[in-house]
Each structure stands twice: as structure tokens, then as C-alpha cells.
Amino acid sequence: MKRFNTSPISGMQELLPKDQAVFNQLKSQIEQVYRLHGFQNIETPIIDRTDILLAKAGGDTEKQIYKVVKTAETSADADQALRFDHTVPLARYVVEHQNELTFPFKVSQIGRNFRGERAQKGRLREFYQLDVDVIGHDHLPIAYDADVIFTAHQALSLILKPRFLIRISNRKLLSGLLQELNLVDFADQIFTIIDHAEKVPDTVTRQALNDLDLSNTSITKLLEFVAIRGVSSSVITALSALQVENPTFKTGLDELTAVLDLLKQQGIADQVIADMMIIRGLDYYTGSVFETFLPDYPAFGSICSGGRYENLASNFTEQQLPGVGISIGLSRLFAVLGPEGLLKVTTQPPLDVMLLPLSVQQYSAASQLAIKLRQAQKTVDINYTNKKLDKKLTHAAKIAHYVIVIGEDEVTSQSFKVKDLLTSQTHPLSILL
Amino acid sequence: MKRFNTSPISGMQELLPKDQAVFNQLKSQIEQVYRLHGFQNIETPIIDRTDILLAKAGGDTEKQIYKVVKTAETSADADQALRFDHTVPLARYVVEHQNELTFPFKVSQIGRNFRGERAQKGRLREFYQLDVDVIGHDHLPIAYDADVIFTAHQALSLILKPRFLIRISNRKLLSGLLQELNLVDFADQIFTIIDHAEKVPDTVTRQALNDLDLSNTSITKLLEFVAIRGVSSSVITALSALQVENPTFKTGLDELTAVLDLLKQQGIADQVIADMMIIRGLDYYTGSVFETFLPDYPAFGSICSGGRYENLASNFTEQQLPGVGISIGLSRLFAVLGPEGLLKVTTQPPLDVMLLPLSVQQYSAASQLAIKLRQAQKTVDINYTNKKLDKKLTHAAKIAHYVIVIGEDEVTSQSFKVKDLLTSQTHPLSILL
């Protein structure tokens, strides 16, 4: 016999049933929060047009995208690849179906995305992302930025054990500051330097700015800006104190103030800080940007992030479609935080009740009992094997909460004893109905 | 601007939010039935090893499989492709994890599979399948065949409006008959002829058998066998009357009898017929085979089918892993039966309550009200746009069941009027809490 390697390919999520149950539980809790907050669910295809997926991409995305080989019967189709996030297919979806959608379009997407990158712990190649986005037609009020942040906060509160903080900034602040300082030509480099500032000593950041041959005044101002972080009121005061007159900066300040105010109204001000070091790298964000982190476990980095993009689908349509979105990378959270015991999970046996008919003569009674218990929303299995009773009880103890042995006497008397396999106590059937 | 084609690739399922909601509702009803019947959910990766996926394949599968191109960072990996069903990855999964599973392993799989075939109505390239399987270790009692059929029956009852019938046979009957008639060398051809018998006139079937140069006695016996169908008792009588002594035939008869008896005990005998024309083509089934069809809409063909395979993973392990499974092709059902109004769906507005604060001053009150309503499990959105009230009401009427306008007076008096957008009636807030 040819030897096959039966392990999943490296970087794929494949869980044992008990772990899958926990994963599904976390996923459905987040889904429910998204629903309660008024987001409508959609699913885009996993396979999409390569030119659509790569329209705006660059850098790593292009190197990591999984292309799909056309078959004889699909040879006439466009080039195809697997989606690497939910945002690009969403842009195509909104353009394609815009006449049939109502705006603001509050949408959730829950599913697997694919990136062929080097596999490492918590960095999967096939991974679940749970996104919410709000898409406007022409215009989208800043309040929706707070709406998605609050939604993510509510979802994360349900699944995270340790306290977490949401860090918020607005890219218009730095953009405006660079305009004021006449440093627009250096924007890409400076955004990148600040994006990395957190991971390196201050001296390195200062040196990197120095290397750009900026004036000392500019460097001082930039470092002063980057150091601003804290609770809402203090940050707004500090940003105002910079006395930047540039209108983009002022818009950014107004937007940040509005978002912080709204989150205060939602009652989560103590889990929100404004932090000018938040940039979100080379992403397509143009306004609000946010990250979430665990202050007691800083090594995990951002566990949920997102931001505002002024134009979701600028590559596909002239129509202005501003949006704001946030994504929870559940596969990563599960892989990284799960083993550390940092996720709120209630583990329970996979099965509520296992029925053990003693012989074929009791199959019919077992069926009737199963139907009754399932009507009471209990998950029920019947063991039809001809193993010895003690073996069946051992098997039941592995997967079920309760076991009911069904013999001739039980059927005749219609009196069934329910054994709780967790406590070894015995109960009448009524506790399950 | 470059013109992009923003339509999904042909053969992909992409639904508007209202249709997605219906699809999700059907999917979660079936999921719930699977859970209640004691099946544990797992998810295998969508990308798997090509040699695993194609280990047993042949014919169309090999032509229709979507291969995935490795990226620079995954170049060291095995050749990869997208799974085309749930059964092959399940075989790999059970072999890989067998020491950590409990047997009989009752497992459900719900997700998308991929086949690059010619796109046509109801025949998608990316499609949902909702499977249940029971896998035994060494041995699996015949009662599990009835278990998966009953589970599928319960799921289909929840989602199908028209009556449906489950047709059952057992491939050991025909195999045994061919042994008895010394026609084992013609088995493949005869199985194929009988598999097609339903779609062609009887004369064509007879001619096809004639072309194999079989004796008249054999042809008569085969046609007599194939014509046997009906309710449980009549079929068992007719099969016994064939007086076939072959032990494989007898085993098949015993198994079929057992399955029909168990389904009678489950109370679904009137929706089950035994039918010797059911073969399930060139599938890997070795015992029970079943199909489901709508007698009033025969053109739709089988809407759910499955069977028993004596050895799930014979290509990957020496360990005997018998299994029995059934699959509901929900994307196909949705595409074919949905437009005909043949699916039980309850359409409701995507949103329970839309809150309309009249100005920024009422945002805080709206937030508090939203939190309260969400605690009562209502899905709630707040319209933050600065559109005119009548426009906001029109928007709300498109997506919400209820609307609450929040002005200064409402906030001061803490008295909110709930307007039912379906009936135009007004209610106090208490009806939502």
C-alpha cells in the first residue's frame, strides 16, 4: 500500500471535535453580537477573479495569493484565485449589487480566507475572519466608526478573559501635521517609521527621522505628536496644544473627538485610549484607525483592528463608497490565546444524552425516547453496537453528560433512570424534559 | 479607469442579504437537527493534499478538481487542491486522528466544496454540502444506516414544503444476484445499465443487457429484480420470492430488512420505499444506498443521497473503518427549489428595530435604548445619517420591522413609541422588552 501523509497541510486549521465545539461556540457568540447590532450577513465566493483581488494589492499580498488552476470545463473563465480577506470581495459585491442594497449598508462576513505565507504559530494560511463593515453611498457619518468599534468591543467582551484596550487614532491627524510641516513628500517614510515606533527604542525612531534630513523643529514636533496617548480628554487637549492650523489635521481632531465621545456614551470609555502611534501600516485606511490589545499580554500584539477607508471600491467604480470596518481574526485568537486559557469558553460534553438499549428488542423504545428528548432540545444518541454494557458506559462517559440504560423492565414500566455521568447521581427522566 | 467585471465568477453562490438570510436559516435548521441527533461537528481544511484527494478518484473528479498554485513561501509543501466533497477529507481526518476519536464516530460537516465543472442552473462550482456520517472501528452495526437516513429525513422535513420519499436499496442484493448468475465479470456494466434504467424506456435497458450477450434467463431475472419496488413488506416478500441462495444476496436482504424495520420504528415508514433501481452510480458504496426525491416534482432528481461504504479509508490505512453517510446539497436545493417556492422559509425583515435619533443630541439616548433592546435579544440599528426624517423612515421600512423616533421630548419623558412598519400600528416600548 502506498504510504499517504494524512496530516493536514501546514498552516491549515484542523481541530478535534471537542476543540471544534469550542471554536464554533466562540464564532456563534460573535455572530450573534454582529446580528444584534444590526449587521446583515453575506458570503462572497471563496474563488474570485484574480484581477479583482489584486486590483489594489501590492507587496506581500501578490506573493501570497493562492491562484487556482482552471479545469478543462472552466477554461473559458477569467483567471481565478482564493480571496485573502473579506474587504476586496466586499468592494466587488457592493459595486455589483449597489442598486439592490440599502445604504448605509451594515454588513457582516464570517468565513475563511487564504494566504500562502510561511506557516508559523498563530499565523495560519487558511483562517477565519469575522468582519463587520458599514458602507455609505457618497457619505458616511463618523458615528459609524464608533458603531463598528463598539460592536467589536461587545463581541470581544464575550470571548476574552483578560482586560483589553482599544487604541484609536485618525490618520488625518498625521497627514495634516505633515502638510503643516511641508513634509508631504516624506509621508510614506514617516508613516512607516511611526508604524514601527512601538517596536523599537525611541532613539531608533529619532535616528530614522534624522536620516530623512528633517529639520530639528519638525523632528521635535513629530516626536511630540507620536508620544500623545491616553484617555479621551487628555489627548484632545494635547492635540489642540500642538496648535496645528492645517484643515486636514482639524478634521482629524474633530473626527477623533466625535468617536471618543460616542464611545463614552456607549459606556466603554475606560477601555478606550487615543494613541497617536497607531497607524495601521500600509493599509488603505484614510481616517479612523484602531487596534485592540491585551495590556497584560502585550506580546500578542493587536487582536482585532480596522479603520475607515474613504473609498472602498475606487478601483471598480466612480461611485464614492466610504466605509469603516473591523475584523476579528478568530483562528489566530483561538490558536494563540486558547492554549493560554485566555478565552471564555464553557466546555461541556459534546452530547447531552446517550441511550443504551440492552438489545435489539429495545431499539424501538430507544427511538421513541430519543424523539421525546430531542423535542426538549436535548442532543441524543443511541448506541447500537453489540459491545458489553460496561464498554458502552465507558464510551458514553467520554462524550455524554447523561446516560439512560434501556432494558426490558424499563420499557415495560416506562420508567427510565437518568445517570449524570459528571456527578454519578441518578435522576428521574423528568429532569431532562 | 480600467473596467473591471464585478460579477462573481459563473457557478459561484453569491446572494443578496435577504436571500443569504433565508439560506442561513435553512442551514442552521439542518445544523440543529444534526446536533440533536448526536453528530459532532468538524471542519476539514478547504485546501488539501492533491494525492489524498485523488487517491481513489477517477473519471470526472480528476478533470474537475481545482488545483492550487503554491506560492514562494509554500513552495516546499505537497501539491494542493480544493476539496470536492466532505468524504475524502473525512477519511484522512479519521485516519490521522483515530486515537483521539471515540467510535462509532458520529460526525457532521457543513461547508463549501469545489468542482470546476461546466456551470449550469443548480449545478454550482462552489457549493454547500451538509453531511452526516457515522464511522465505525472494525465494525459498524446496520442500525446506523437507519440512523443517518432518519436524521436526513428530520432535516428535510423542516425545510421542504412538498412531500418527499426516500428510496432505499442495498448493493449487496445486486452483487449477490450477479454472483448467483455467474455474471461477476459483467458487474460494472450491469451496475451502470441499472443505474441509468430510470432515465430510459424499459426496452433500452433490455437491449443494453442483450448487448452483453447474457442468457435470456439472466436477463429476465435481472429485469424482474430491477422492477421490485414498493413499501417494506411487499419488497421483502418479492426479493425472497426470487429464491436467490447466494450469501451476499442474503446479507443484503437481511440488512435492507433491518433498515426498513428501524425506519418503521422511527415512524417514517410511509415516506420510505425500497427500490432495486437505486444504485448510486460508480460511488464507493458497498451496502445500503439511498436517494430522496419529490414525487410531485420528479424532474428535480435526487435531492439528498448517501450510502454505506465498507471501508472509508482503504487507501490510507490497513485499519477497517466502515461508514455510512448522507449529504444534503443545500446550494443546489436553494437554487433549484427556492425559486419554485418549495422551501419552507419564514421571511422577516433583516432588522427588528431601527432607532432614529433626530439629532446628535439624542445619540446618547439612542445608544442606551439600543443596549436595552439588544439585551432583550432584539437586533437593533441606529441611523446616524443626517438625511431628512421621511427619508430615514423610508430606509427603515426597507429593512426593519419596528422603528422608534427619538427626539428631545421622548428623551425627556423617557417615553418611546414603537411603530410597527408592517402594520403601521403604534405600540409602547414594552412590547419589545
CSV table of N, CA and C in Angstrom, one decimal, chain B residues 302-417:
chain,number,residue,atom,x,y,z
B,302,SER,N,-32.7,13.3,-7.5
B,302,SER,CA,-32.4,13.1,-6.0
B,302,SER,C,-31.9,14.3,-5.4
B,303,ILE,N,-32.6,14.7,-4.2
B,303,ILE,CA,-32.2,15.9,-3.6
B,303,ILE,C,-31.3,15.7,-2.3
B,304,CYS,N,-31.1,14.4,-2.0
B,304,CYS,CA,-30.3,14.1,-0.9
B,304,CYS,C,-30.0,12.6,-1.0
B,305,SER,N,-28.7,12.2,-0.9
B,305,SER,CA,-28.4,10.8,-1.1
B,305,SER,C,-27.2,10.4,-0.3
B,306,GLY,N,-27.0,9.1,-0.2
B,306,GLY,CA,-25.9,8.6,0.5
B,306,GLY,C,-25.9,7.1,0.5
B,307,GLY,N,-25.0,6.5,1.4
B,307,GLY,CA,-24.9,5.1,1.5
B,307,GLY,C,-23.9,4.6,2.4
B,308,ARG,N,-23.7,3.3,2.4
B,308,ARG,CA,-22.7,2.6,3.3
B,308,ARG,C,-21.5,2.3,2.5
B,309,TYR,N,-20.3,2.6,3.1
B,309,TYR,CA,-19.1,2.2,2.5
B,309,TYR,C,-18.3,1.3,3.5
B,310,GLU,N,-17.9,0.1,3.0
B,310,GLU,CA,-17.4,-0.8,4.0
B,310,GLU,C,-16.0,-0.4,4.5
B,311,ASN,N,-15.4,0.5,3.8
B,311,ASN,CA,-14.0,0.9,4.2
B,311,ASN,C,-13.7,2.3,3.7
B,312,LEU,N,-14.0,3.2,4.6
B,312,LEU,CA,-13.8,4.7,4.3
B,312,LEU,C,-12.5,5.0,3.8
B,313,ALA,N,-11.4,4.4,4.4
B,313,ALA,CA,-10.1,5.0,4.2
B,313,ALA,C,-9.1,3.9,3.7
B,314,SER,N,-9.6,3.0,2.9
B,314,SER,CA,-8.8,1.8,2.5
B,314,SER,C,-7.5,2.3,1.8
B,315,ASN,N,-7.5,3.5,1.2
B,315,ASN,CA,-6.3,3.9,0.5
B,315,ASN,C,-5.2,4.5,1.5
B,316,PHE,N,-5.7,4.8,2.7
B,316,PHE,CA,-4.7,5.5,3.6
B,316,PHE,C,-4.3,4.6,4.8
B,317,THR,N,-5.1,3.5,5.1
B,317,THR,CA,-4.7,2.7,6.3
B,317,THR,C,-5.2,1.3,6.1
B,318,GLU,N,-4.6,0.4,6.8
B,318,GLU,CA,-5.0,-1.0,6.8
B,318,GLU,C,-6.2,-1.2,7.8
B,319,GLN,N,-6.4,-0.2,8.7
B,319,GLN,CA,-7.5,-0.3,9.6
B,319,GLN,C,-8.8,-0.2,8.9
B,320,GLN,N,-9.7,-1.2,9.3
B,320,GLN,CA,-11.0,-1.2,8.7
B,320,GLN,C,-11.9,-0.1,9.3
B,321,LEU,N,-12.4,0.8,8.5
B,321,LEU,CA,-13.2,1.9,9.0
B,321,LEU,C,-14.5,2.0,8.2
B,322,PRO,N,-15.5,1.1,8.6
B,322,PRO,CA,-16.7,1.1,7.8
B,322,PRO,C,-17.5,2.4,8.2
B,323,GLY,N,-18.3,2.9,7.2
B,323,GLY,CA,-19.0,4.1,7.5
B,323,GLY,C,-20.3,4.2,6.7
B,324,VAL,N,-21.2,5.1,7.1
B,324,VAL,CA,-22.4,5.3,6.4
B,324,VAL,C,-22.7,6.8,6.5
B,325,GLY,N,-23.1,7.4,5.4
B,325,GLY,CA,-23.3,8.8,5.4
B,325,GLY,C,-24.3,9.3,4.4
B,326,ILE,N,-24.7,10.5,4.6
B,326,ILE,CA,-25.7,11.1,3.8
B,326,ILE,C,-25.4,12.6,3.6
B,327,SER,N,-25.7,13.2,2.5
B,327,SER,CA,-25.3,14.5,2.2
B,327,SER,C,-26.5,15.3,1.7
B,328,ILE,N,-26.7,16.5,2.2
B,328,ILE,CA,-27.7,17.4,1.7
B,328,ILE,C,-27.0,18.5,0.9
B,329,GLY,N,-27.3,18.6,-0.4
B,329,GLY,CA,-26.6,19.6,-1.2
B,329,GLY,C,-27.4,20.9,-1.1
B,330,LEU,N,-27.2,21.7,-0.1
B,330,LEU,CA,-28.1,22.8,0.2
B,330,LEU,C,-28.0,23.9,-0.9
B,331,SER,N,-26.9,24.2,-1.5
B,331,SER,CA,-26.8,25.2,-2.5
B,331,SER,C,-27.7,24.8,-3.7
B,332,ARG,N,-27.6,23.6,-4.1
B,332,ARG,CA,-28.4,23.1,-5.2
B,332,ARG,C,-29.9,23.2,-4.9
B,333,LEU,N,-30.3,22.7,-3.7
B,333,LEU,CA,-31.7,22.8,-3.3
B,333,LEU,C,-32.2,24.2,-3.3
B,334,PHE,N,-31.3,25.1,-2.8
B,334,PHE,CA,-31.7,26.5,-2.7
B,334,PHE,C,-31.9,27.1,-4.1
B,335,ALA,N,-31.0,26.8,-5.0
B,335,ALA,CA,-31.0,27.3,-6.3
B,335,ALA,C,-32.2,26.7,-7.2
B,336,VAL,N,-32.5,25.5,-6.9
B,336,VAL,CA,-33.5,24.8,-7.8
B,336,VAL,C,-34.9,24.9,-7.2
B,337,LEU,N,-35.0,24.6,-5.9
B,337,LEU,CA,-36.3,24.6,-5.2
B,337,LEU,C,-36.8,25.9,-4.7
B,338,GLY,N,-35.8,26.8,-4.3
B,338,GLY,CA,-36.1,28.1,-3.8
B,338,GLY,C,-37.0,28.9,-4.7
B,339,PRO,N,-36.6,29.1,-6.0
B,339,PRO,CA,-37.4,29.9,-6.9
B,339,PRO,C,-38.8,29.4,-7.2
B,340,GLU,N,-38.9,28.0,-7.0
B,340,GLU,CA,-40.2,27.4,-7.2
B,340,GLU,C,-41.1,27.5,-5.9
B,341,GLY,N,-40.6,28.1,-4.9
B,341,GLY,CA,-41.4,28.3,-3.6
B,341,GLY,C,-41.6,27.0,-2.9
B,342,LEU,N,-40.6,26.0,-3.1
B,342,LEU,CA,-40.8,24.7,-2.5
B,342,LEU,C,-40.1,24.5,-1.2
B,343,LEU,N,-39.4,25.6,-0.7
B,343,LEU,CA,-38.7,25.5,0.6
B,343,LEU,C,-39.5,26.2,1.7
B,344,LYS,N,-39.5,25.7,2.8
B,344,LYS,CA,-40.2,26.3,4.0
B,344,LYS,C,-39.3,27.4,4.5
B,345,VAL,N,-39.7,28.6,4.2
B,345,VAL,CA,-38.9,29.7,4.7
B,345,VAL,C,-39.8,30.8,5.4
B,346,THR,N,-39.4,31.3,6.5
B,346,THR,CA,-40.1,32.4,7.1
B,346,THR,C,-39.3,33.7,6.8
B,347,THR,N,-39.9,34.5,5.9
B,347,THR,CA,-39.2,35.7,5.6
B,347,THR,C,-39.6,36.8,6.6
B,348,GLN,N,-38.6,37.4,7.2
B,348,GLN,CA,-38.9,38.5,8.1
B,348,GLN,C,-37.9,39.6,7.8
B,349,PRO,N,-38.2,40.9,8.2
B,349,PRO,CA,-37.3,42.0,7.9
B,349,PRO,C,-35.9,41.6,8.5
B,350,PRO,N,-34.8,42.1,7.9
B,350,PRO,CA,-33.5,41.8,8.4
B,350,PRO,C,-33.2,42.3,9.8
B,351,LEU,N,-34.0,43.4,10.2
B,351,LEU,CA,-33.7,44.1,11.4
B,351,LEU,C,-35.0,44.1,12.2
B,352,ASP,N,-34.8,43.9,13.5
B,352,ASP,CA,-36.0,44.1,14.4
B,352,ASP,C,-36.4,45.6,14.6
B,353,VAL,N,-35.4,46.3,15.0
B,353,VAL,CA,-35.7,47.7,15.4
B,353,VAL,C,-34.7,48.7,14.8
B,354,MET,N,-35.2,49.8,14.2
B,354,MET,CA,-34.4,50.9,13.7
B,354,MET,C,-34.6,52.1,14.6
B,355,LEU,N,-33.6,52.6,15.2
B,355,LEU,CA,-33.7,53.8,16.0
B,355,LEU,C,-33.4,55.0,15.2
B,356,LEU,N,-34.2,56.1,15.3
B,356,LEU,CA,-33.9,57.3,14.5
B,356,LEU,C,-33.8,58.5,15.5
B,357,PRO,N,-32.6,58.7,16.0
B,357,PRO,CA,-32.4,59.9,16.8
B,357,PRO,C,-32.5,61.2,15.8
B,358,LEU,N,-33.2,62.2,16.3
B,358,LEU,CA,-33.5,63.3,15.4
B,358,LEU,C,-32.2,64.2,15.3
B,359,SER,N,-31.4,64.2,16.2
B,359,SER,CA,-30.1,65.0,16.1
B,359,SER,C,-29.0,64.3,17.0
B,360,VAL,N,-27.8,64.9,16.9
B,360,VAL,CA,-26.7,64.4,17.6
B,360,VAL,C,-27.0,64.4,19.1
B,361,GLN,N,-27.8,65.3,19.6
B,361,GLN,CA,-28.2,65.4,21.0
B,361,GLN,C,-28.8,64.1,21.5
B,362,GLN,N,-29.5,63.4,20.6
B,362,GLN,CA,-30.2,62.2,21.0
B,362,GLN,C,-29.4,60.9,20.8
B,363,TYR,N,-28.1,61.0,20.3
B,363,TYR,CA,-27.3,59.8,20.1
B,363,TYR,C,-27.1,59.0,21.4
B,364,SER,N,-26.9,59.7,22.5
B,364,SER,CA,-26.6,59.0,23.7
B,364,SER,C,-27.9,58.2,24.2
B,365,ALA,N,-29.0,58.9,24.1
B,365,ALA,CA,-30.3,58.2,24.5
B,365,ALA,C,-30.5,57.0,23.6
B,366,ALA,N,-30.2,57.2,22.3
B,366,ALA,CA,-30.4,56.1,21.3
B,366,ALA,C,-29.5,54.9,21.7
B,367,SER,N,-28.2,55.2,22.1
B,367,SER,CA,-27.3,54.1,22.5
B,367,SER,C,-27.8,53.4,23.7
B,368,GLN,N,-28.3,54.1,24.6
B,368,GLN,CA,-28.8,53.4,25.9
B,368,GLN,C,-30.0,52.5,25.5
B,369,LEU,N,-30.9,53.0,24.7
B,369,LEU,CA,-32.1,52.3,24.3
B,369,LEU,C,-31.7,51.0,23.5
B,370,ALA,N,-30.7,51.2,22.6
B,370,ALA,CA,-30.2,50.1,21.8
B,370,ALA,C,-29.6,49.0,22.7
B,371,ILE,N,-28.9,49.4,23.7
B,371,ILE,CA,-28.3,48.4,24.6
B,371,ILE,C,-29.4,47.6,25.3
B,372,LYS,N,-30.4,48.3,25.8
B,372,LYS,CA,-31.6,47.7,26.4
B,372,LYS,C,-32.3,46.7,25.5
B,373,LEU,N,-32.5,47.1,24.3
B,373,LEU,CA,-33.2,46.2,23.3
B,373,LEU,C,-32.4,45.0,23.0
B,374,ARG,N,-31.1,45.2,22.8
B,374,ARG,CA,-30.2,44.1,22.5
B,374,ARG,C,-30.2,43.1,23.6
B,375,GLN,N,-30.3,43.6,24.9
B,375,GLN,CA,-30.3,42.6,26.0
B,375,GLN,C,-31.6,41.8,25.9
B,376,ALA,N,-32.6,42.3,25.3
B,376,ALA,CA,-33.9,41.5,25.0
B,376,ALA,C,-33.7,40.8,23.7
B,377,GLN,N,-32.5,40.6,23.2
B,377,GLN,CA,-32.2,39.8,22.0
B,377,GLN,C,-32.9,40.4,20.8
B,378,LYS,N,-33.1,41.7,20.7
B,378,LYS,CA,-33.6,42.3,19.5
B,378,LYS,C,-32.4,42.8,18.7
B,379,THR,N,-32.5,42.6,17.4
B,379,THR,CA,-31.5,43.2,16.5
B,379,THR,C,-31.8,44.7,16.3
B,380,VAL,N,-30.8,45.5,16.5
B,380,VAL,CA,-31.1,47.0,16.6
B,380,VAL,C,-30.0,47.7,15.8
B,381,ASP,N,-30.5,48.7,15.0
B,381,ASP,CA,-29.5,49.6,14.4
B,381,ASP,C,-30.0,51.1,14.7
B,382,ILE,N,-29.0,51.9,14.7
B,382,ILE,CA,-29.2,53.4,14.9
B,382,ILE,C,-28.9,54.1,13.6
B,383,ASN,N,-29.8,54.9,13.0
B,383,ASN,CA,-29.5,55.6,11.8
B,383,ASN,C,-28.8,56.9,12.2
B,384,TYR,N,-27.5,57.0,11.8
B,384,TYR,CA,-26.7,58.2,12.2
B,384,TYR,C,-26.6,59.2,11.1
B,385,THR,N,-27.3,59.0,10.0
B,385,THR,CA,-27.1,59.9,8.8
B,385,THR,C,-27.9,61.2,9.1
B,386,ASN,N,-27.5,62.2,8.4
B,386,ASN,CA,-28.2,63.5,8.5
B,386,ASN,C,-29.3,63.7,7.5
B,387,LYS,N,-29.9,62.6,7.0
B,387,LYS,CA,-30.9,62.7,6.0
B,387,LYS,C,-32.2,63.2,6.7
B,388,LYS,N,-33.2,63.7,5.9
B,388,LYS,CA,-34.5,64.1,6.4
B,388,LYS,C,-35.2,62.9,7.0
B,389,LEU,N,-36.1,63.2,8.0
B,389,LEU,CA,-36.8,62.1,8.7
B,389,LEU,C,-37.6,61.2,7.8
B,390,ASP,N,-38.2,61.8,6.8
B,390,ASP,CA,-39.0,61.0,5.9
B,390,ASP,C,-38.2,60.0,5.1
B,391,LYS,N,-37.0,60.5,4.7
B,391,LYS,CA,-36.0,59.6,4.0
B,391,LYS,C,-35.6,58.4,4.9
B,392,LYS,N,-35.4,58.8,6.2
B,392,LYS,CA,-34.9,57.8,7.2
B,392,LYS,C,-36.0,56.8,7.4
B,393,LEU,N,-37.3,57.2,7.4
B,393,LEU,CA,-38.4,56.3,7.6
B,393,LEU,C,-38.5,55.4,6.4
B,394,THR,N,-38.3,55.9,5.2
B,394,THR,CA,-38.4,55.1,4.0
B,394,THR,C,-37.3,54.0,4.1
B,395,HIS,N,-36.1,54.4,4.5
B,395,HIS,CA,-35.0,53.5,4.6
B,395,HIS,C,-35.3,52.4,5.7
B,396,ALA,N,-35.8,52.9,6.8
B,396,ALA,CA,-36.2,51.9,7.9
B,396,ALA,C,-37.2,50.9,7.4
B,397,ALA,N,-38.2,51.4,6.6
B,397,ALA,CA,-39.3,50.5,6.1
B,397,ALA,C,-38.7,49.4,5.2
B,398,LYS,N,-37.5,49.6,4.6
B,398,LYS,CA,-36.9,48.6,3.7
B,398,LYS,C,-36.3,47.5,4.5
B,399,ILE,N,-35.8,47.8,5.7
B,399,ILE,CA,-35.1,46.7,6.4
B,399,ILE,C,-35.6,46.4,7.8
B,400,ALA,N,-36.4,47.2,8.4
B,400,ALA,CA,-36.7,47.0,9.8
B,400,ALA,C,-38.2,46.6,10.0
B,401,HIS,N,-38.5,45.9,11.1
B,401,HIS,CA,-39.8,45.6,11.5
B,401,HIS,C,-40.4,46.7,12.3
B,402,TYR,N,-39.7,47.3,13.2
B,402,TYR,CA,-40.1,48.4,14.0
B,402,TYR,C,-39.2,49.6,13.9
B,403,VAL,N,-39.8,50.8,14.1
B,403,VAL,CA,-39.0,52.0,14.1
B,403,VAL,C,-39.3,52.8,15.3
B,404,ILE,N,-38.3,53.4,15.9
B,404,ILE,CA,-38.6,54.3,17.1
B,404,ILE,C,-37.9,55.6,16.8
B,405,VAL,N,-38.7,56.7,16.7
B,405,VAL,CA,-38.1,58.0,16.5
B,405,VAL,C,-37.8,58.6,17.9
B,406,ILE,N,-36.6,59.2,18.0
B,406,ILE,CA,-36.1,59.7,19.3
B,406,ILE,C,-35.8,61.1,19.2
B,407,GLY,N,-36.7,62.0,19.7
B,407,GLY,CA,-36.5,63.4,19.8
B,407,GLY,C,-36.3,63.9,21.2
B,408,GLU,N,-36.2,65.2,21.4
B,408,GLU,CA,-36.0,65.8,22.7
B,408,GLU,C,-37.1,65.3,23.7
B,409,ASP,N,-38.3,65.4,23.2
B,409,ASP,CA,-39.5,65.1,24.1
B,409,ASP,C,-39.4,63.6,24.6
B,410,GLU,N,-39.1,62.7,23.6
B,410,GLU,CA,-39.0,61.3,24.0
B,410,GLU,C,-37.9,61.1,25.1
B,411,VAL,N,-36.8,61.8,24.9
B,411,VAL,CA,-35.7,61.6,25.9
B,411,VAL,C,-36.1,62.2,27.2
B,412,THR,N,-36.7,63.4,27.2
B,412,THR,CA,-37.1,64.0,28.5
B,412,THR,C,-38.1,63.1,29.2
B,413,SER,N,-39.1,62.7,28.5
B,413,SER,CA,-40.2,61.9,29.2
B,413,SER,C,-39.8,60.4,29.3
B,414,GLN,N,-38.7,60.0,28.6
B,414,GLN,CA,-38.3,58.6,28.6
B,414,GLN,C,-39.5,57.7,28.2
B,415,SER,N,-40.3,58.3,27.2
B,415,SER,CA,-41.4,57.5,26.7
B,415,SER,C,-41.2,57.4,25.2
B,416,PHE,N,-41.0,56.1,24.7
B,416,PHE,CA,-40.7,55.9,23.3
B,416,PHE,C,-41.9,55.2,22.7
B,417,LYS,N,-42.3,55.7,21.5
B,417,LYS,CA,-43.3,55.0,20.7
B,417,LYS,C,-42.7,54.1,19.7
